[in-house]
Short mmCIF file of C-alpha atoms in Angstrom, two decimals:
data_model
loop_
_atom_site.label_atom_id
_atom_site.label_comp_id
_atom_site.label_asym_id
_atom_site.label_seq_id
_atom_site.Cartn_x
_atom_site.Cartn_y
_atom_site.Cartn_z
CA MET A 273 -0.01 -0.02 0.01
CA SER A 274 1.28 3.46 -0.88
CA CYS A 275 2.34 5.97 1.86
CA ILE A 276 -0.61 8.26 1.20
CA LEU A 277 -3.10 5.36 1.54
CA GLU A 278 -1.37 4.07 4.68
CA GLU A 279 -1.69 7.61 6.05
CA LEU A 280 -5.35 7.70 5.23
CA ILE A 281 -6.08 4.38 6.91
CA LYS A 282 -4.16 5.27 10.08
CA THR A 283 -5.82 8.68 10.21
CA PHE A 284 -9.22 7.11 10.00
CA GLU A 285 -8.47 4.39 12.55
CA LYS A 286 -7.60 7.19 15.04
CA VAL A 287 -10.86 8.94 14.17
CA ARG A 288 -12.81 5.75 14.62
CA GLN A 289 -11.27 5.13 18.02
CA ASN A 290 -11.64 8.59 19.42
CA CYS A 291 -14.75 10.23 17.85
CA PRO A 292 -17.97 9.15 19.72
CA TRP A 293 -20.15 9.49 16.60
CA ASP A 294 -17.78 7.59 14.22
CA LYS A 295 -17.19 4.95 16.91
CA LYS A 296 -20.93 3.98 17.13
CA GLN A 297 -21.54 3.73 13.39
CA THR A 298 -22.48 0.42 11.61
CA HIS A 299 -22.78 -0.75 7.98
CA GLU A 300 -26.48 -0.22 8.44
CA SER A 301 -26.37 3.26 9.93
CA LEU A 302 -24.12 4.51 7.22
CA THR A 303 -26.27 3.35 4.22
CA LYS A 304 -27.99 6.76 3.81
CA TYR A 305 -24.61 8.51 3.76
CA VAL A 306 -23.32 6.26 0.91
CA LEU A 307 -26.44 7.27 -1.13
CA GLU A 308 -26.11 10.98 -0.24
CA GLU A 309 -22.46 11.11 -1.17
CA ALA A 310 -23.04 9.43 -4.46
CA TYR A 311 -25.78 11.87 -5.32
CA GLU A 312 -23.64 14.85 -4.30
CA LEU A 313 -20.90 13.48 -6.50
CA VAL A 314 -23.34 13.39 -9.47
CA ASP A 315 -24.36 17.00 -8.75
CA ALA A 316 -20.84 18.10 -8.72
CA ILE A 317 -20.08 16.26 -11.98
CA GLU A 318 -23.14 17.75 -13.68
CA SER A 319 -22.14 21.26 -12.47
CA LYS A 320 -18.64 20.78 -13.95
CA ASP A 321 -17.14 22.06 -10.81
CA LYS A 322 -13.67 20.39 -10.59
CA ASP A 323 -13.12 21.42 -6.95
CA ALA A 324 -16.57 20.06 -5.92
CA ILE A 325 -15.88 16.83 -7.85
CA LYS A 326 -12.63 16.34 -5.98
CA GLU A 327 -14.26 17.01 -2.64
CA GLU A 328 -17.19 14.68 -3.27
CA LEU A 329 -14.88 11.92 -4.48
CA ALA A 330 -13.01 12.29 -1.19
CA ASP A 331 -16.32 12.03 0.73
CA LEU A 332 -17.29 8.86 -1.30
CA LEU A 333 -13.89 7.34 -0.67
CA LEU A 334 -14.39 7.96 3.06
CA GLN A 335 -17.42 5.74 2.89
CA VAL A 336 -15.24 2.89 1.39
CA VAL A 337 -12.63 3.31 4.08
CA PHE A 338 -15.31 3.58 6.85
CA HIS A 339 -17.10 0.37 5.79
CA SER A 340 -13.81 -1.43 5.37
CA GLN A 341 -12.75 -0.49 8.91
CA ILE A 342 -15.93 -1.64 10.38
CA ALA A 343 -15.48 -4.93 8.54
CA LYS A 344 -11.98 -5.26 9.83
CA GLU A 345 -13.13 -4.70 13.38
CA ASN A 346 -15.75 -7.51 12.82
CA ASN A 347 -13.09 -9.84 11.43
CA GLU A 348 -14.75 -9.93 8.03
CA PHE A 349 -12.24 -8.29 5.71
CA ASP A 350 -10.10 -5.15 5.44
CA ILE A 351 -9.28 -2.39 2.93
CA ASN A 352 -6.53 -4.52 1.39
CA ASP A 353 -9.06 -7.24 0.61
CA VAL A 354 -11.19 -4.57 -1.15
CA PHE A 355 -8.25 -3.39 -3.27
CA GLU A 356 -7.28 -6.96 -4.21
CA LEU A 357 -10.86 -7.76 -5.22
CA LEU A 358 -11.03 -4.66 -7.29
CA ILE A 359 -7.74 -5.56 -9.05
CA LYS A 360 -9.02 -9.12 -9.69
CA LYS A 361 -12.32 -7.73 -11.13
CA LEU A 362 -10.44 -5.31 -13.46
CA VAL A 363 -8.26 -8.06 -14.81
CA GLU A 364 -11.19 -10.52 -15.25
CA ARG A 365 -13.36 -7.95 -16.98
CA HIS A 366 -10.59 -6.75 -19.32
CA PRO A 367 -8.89 -9.87 -20.76
CA HIS A 368 -8.66 -7.90 -24.10
CA VAL A 369 -6.25 -5.58 -22.06
CA PHE A 370 -4.37 -8.14 -20.10
CA GLY A 371 -4.68 -10.88 -22.82
CA ASN A 372 -5.49 -11.30 -26.48
CA GLU A 373 -9.33 -11.68 -26.40
CA ASP A 374 -11.84 -9.80 -28.54
CA PRO A 375 -13.59 -6.85 -26.69
CA LYS A 376 -17.05 -7.92 -27.93
CA ALA A 377 -16.52 -11.51 -26.89
CA VAL A 378 -15.23 -10.33 -23.59
CA LEU A 379 -18.41 -8.34 -22.83
CA GLU A 380 -20.59 -11.33 -23.87
CA ASN A 381 -18.51 -13.70 -21.71
CA TRP A 382 -18.58 -11.36 -18.72
CA GLU A 383 -22.39 -11.05 -18.89
CA HIS A 384 -22.71 -14.85 -19.29
CA LYS A 385 -20.52 -15.37 -16.11
CA LYS A 386 -22.71 -12.88 -14.17
CA ALA A 387 -25.88 -14.63 -15.33
CA GLU A 388 -24.54 -17.98 -14.16
CA LYS A 389 -24.18 -16.63 -10.61
CA ARG A 390 -27.88 -15.63 -10.58
CA GLU A 391 -30.71 -17.89 -9.50
CA HIS A 392 -33.16 -15.81 -11.60
CA PHE A 393 -32.53 -13.67 -14.63
CA LEU A 394 -33.42 -10.39 -12.85
CA ASP A 395 -31.42 -11.09 -9.76
CA GLY A 396 -28.65 -8.64 -8.92
CA ILE A 397 -30.57 -5.39 -9.63
CA PRO A 398 -30.38 -3.60 -6.23
CA LYS A 399 -33.70 -3.04 -4.55
CA SER A 400 -32.09 0.07 -2.88
CA MET A 401 -31.59 1.69 -6.33
CA CYS A 402 -33.78 4.69 -7.18
CA ALA A 403 -37.14 3.28 -8.33
CA LEU A 404 -37.02 4.85 -11.86
CA MET A 405 -33.41 3.68 -12.30
CA ARG A 406 -34.33 0.18 -11.19
CA CYS A 407 -37.33 0.08 -13.41
CA GLN A 408 -35.26 1.02 -16.43
CA LYS A 409 -32.62 -1.44 -15.53
CA ILE A 410 -35.15 -4.25 -15.22
CA GLN A 411 -36.74 -3.31 -18.56
CA ASP A 412 -33.28 -3.15 -20.27
CA ARG A 413 -32.40 -6.54 -18.99
CA MET A 414 -35.77 -8.20 -20.03
CA ALA A 415 -35.25 -6.67 -23.46
CA LYS A 416 -31.98 -8.56 -23.91
CA VAL A 417 -33.92 -11.82 -24.11
CA GLY A 418 -36.69 -10.36 -26.30
CA PHE A 419 -39.32 -9.53 -23.70
CA ASP A 420 -40.03 -6.09 -25.08
CA PHE A 421 -42.42 -4.04 -27.16
CA GLU A 422 -41.72 -4.04 -30.87
CA ASN A 423 -42.04 -0.24 -31.31
CA VAL A 424 -42.86 3.06 -29.57
CA ASN A 425 -46.50 2.99 -30.83
CA GLN A 426 -47.07 -0.17 -28.77
CA VAL A 427 -45.76 1.54 -25.74
CA LYS A 428 -48.00 4.55 -26.23
CA GLU A 429 -50.98 2.24 -26.48
CA LYS A 430 -49.96 0.48 -23.29
CA LEU A 431 -49.71 3.81 -21.50
CA LYS A 432 -53.23 4.76 -22.65
CA GLU A 433 -54.43 1.29 -21.41
CA GLU A 434 -52.82 1.84 -17.99
CA LEU A 435 -54.42 5.33 -17.72
CA GLU A 436 -57.80 3.88 -18.39
CA GLU A 437 -57.25 1.16 -15.76
CA LEU A 438 -56.38 3.89 -13.28
CA GLU A 439 -59.64 5.73 -14.04
CA ASP A 440 -61.55 2.45 -13.36
CA ALA A 441 -59.71 1.96 -10.09
CA LEU A 442 -60.56 5.58 -9.13
CA GLU A 443 -64.20 4.90 -9.76
CA ASN A 444 -64.14 1.87 -7.61
CA GLY A 445 -62.28 3.81 -4.84
CA ASN A 446 -60.07 0.97 -3.59
CA PHE A 447 -56.79 2.67 -2.61
CA GLN A 448 -54.66 -0.53 -3.10
CA ASP A 449 -55.92 -0.85 -6.64
CA ILE A 450 -55.37 2.90 -7.31
CA GLU A 451 -51.84 2.62 -6.12
CA HIS A 452 -51.28 -0.58 -8.21
CA GLU A 453 -52.47 1.13 -11.32
CA PHE A 454 -50.50 4.24 -10.65
CA GLY A 455 -47.38 2.15 -10.39
CA ASP A 456 -48.18 0.52 -13.75
CA ILE A 457 -48.43 3.99 -15.28
CA LEU A 458 -44.97 4.84 -14.02
CA ILE A 459 -43.53 1.63 -15.48
CA ALA A 460 -45.14 2.49 -18.90
CA ILE A 461 -43.79 6.01 -18.71
CA VAL A 462 -40.26 4.68 -18.06
CA GLU A 463 -40.72 2.24 -20.94
CA TYR A 464 -41.91 5.03 -23.16
CA GLY A 465 -38.87 7.05 -22.24
CA ARG A 466 -36.66 4.08 -22.98
CA PHE A 467 -37.96 3.83 -26.55
CA LEU A 468 -37.37 7.52 -27.00
CA GLY A 469 -33.75 7.25 -25.80
CA ILE A 470 -34.58 9.06 -22.52
CA ASN A 471 -33.18 8.11 -19.09
CA ALA A 472 -36.33 8.48 -16.94
CA GLU A 473 -34.26 9.24 -13.66
CA LYS A 474 -32.28 11.91 -15.39
CA ALA A 475 -35.30 13.42 -17.05
CA LEU A 476 -37.10 13.58 -13.72
CA GLN A 477 -34.05 15.12 -11.97
CA LYS A 478 -33.89 17.81 -14.62
CA ALA A 479 -37.63 18.43 -14.20
CA ASN A 480 -37.21 18.72 -10.41
CA ASP A 481 -34.42 21.28 -10.98
CA ARG A 482 -36.76 23.30 -13.23
CA MET A 483 -39.51 23.06 -10.64
CA VAL A 484 -37.17 24.39 -7.95
CA LYS A 485 -35.92 27.20 -10.13
CA ARG A 486 -39.37 28.29 -11.28
CA PHE A 487 -40.51 28.43 -7.59
CA ASN A 488 -37.47 30.38 -6.61
CA PHE A 489 -38.43 32.83 -9.42
CA VAL A 490 -42.01 33.07 -8.01
CA GLU A 491 -40.63 33.70 -4.45
CA LYS A 492 -38.12 36.34 -5.66
CA SER A 493 -40.73 38.10 -7.78
CA LEU A 494 -43.12 38.23 -4.85
CA LYS A 495 -40.40 39.44 -2.59
CA ASN A 496 -39.73 42.36 -5.03
CA GLU A 497 -43.32 43.33 -4.51
CA GLY A 498 -42.93 43.24 -0.75
CA LYS A 499 -44.88 40.00 -0.38
CA SER A 500 -44.15 36.69 1.13
CA LEU A 501 -45.29 33.29 -0.21
CA LYS A 502 -47.87 33.06 2.43
CA ASP A 503 -49.29 36.50 1.61
CA ALA A 504 -49.73 35.82 -2.12
CA SER A 505 -52.76 34.35 -3.71
CA LEU A 506 -52.57 31.20 -5.87
CA GLU A 507 -53.43 33.34 -8.93
CA GLU A 508 -50.39 35.61 -8.25
CA MET A 509 -48.02 32.66 -7.76
CA ASP A 510 -49.37 30.97 -10.89
CA THR A 511 -48.79 34.20 -12.89
CA TYR A 512 -45.08 34.29 -11.96
CA TRP A 513 -44.87 30.49 -12.40
CA LYS A 514 -45.99 30.76 -16.03
CA GLU A 515 -43.51 33.65 -16.56
CA ALA A 516 -40.67 31.52 -15.07
CA LYS A 517 -41.44 28.79 -17.57
CA LYS A 518 -40.44 31.11 -20.37
CA PHE A 519 -36.89 31.01 -19.04
CA ASP A 520 -36.48 27.18 -18.47
CA TYR A 521 -33.54 27.06 -20.83
CA GLU A 522 -31.94 30.25 -19.57
CA PHE A 523 -31.65 29.53 -15.82
#
């Protein structure tokens, strides 16, 4: 291990031993931080802020070190085992780099090996993954074996069908059925996006950003009039909201 990595491990071991908060953490208690740091890294990458990317990479690396230290204390594995496994994976997945195999054949062989380890074809897609991302991942994998719509028009018809089924569920008033049909609509929307070459998770994230920026515009505009959000009527807020939409691609 290089000097800088040794220093990192020793520094964290000291933190783990002497900081009350760090000392009581477990794999389970840290799960939310792994997700948060990953999202913050994505935000930094999308903002093209090099300093922020470096900072978030450091925070994400901390999670790797943290979990490895917990595992070491539990006599499960340590950071060296993690590095060794990573090296092994890199070599196994790139025989065209470390050997003479064809890249396309390598990819097919790698996917075949992963499939052999699964009891079911859809195993291995994390349940903790964002719902939209997981949905698209499931659809992509099913499509690999031909379980897919033939064209985008079929997807549009499926979406219409699911909307009609939701209307029927609403008329019946059973919440479980309503939730069920609403979920099916979301699946159809992800499928529709997939056929249009759209990543549903990324599209929704961008839409969320637009929603925040529009509402910030509403708030700022009202403030310029000496009003707060609570003082404004729905009509006033909606007027500024519609004005903000004109600048969606300029924010």
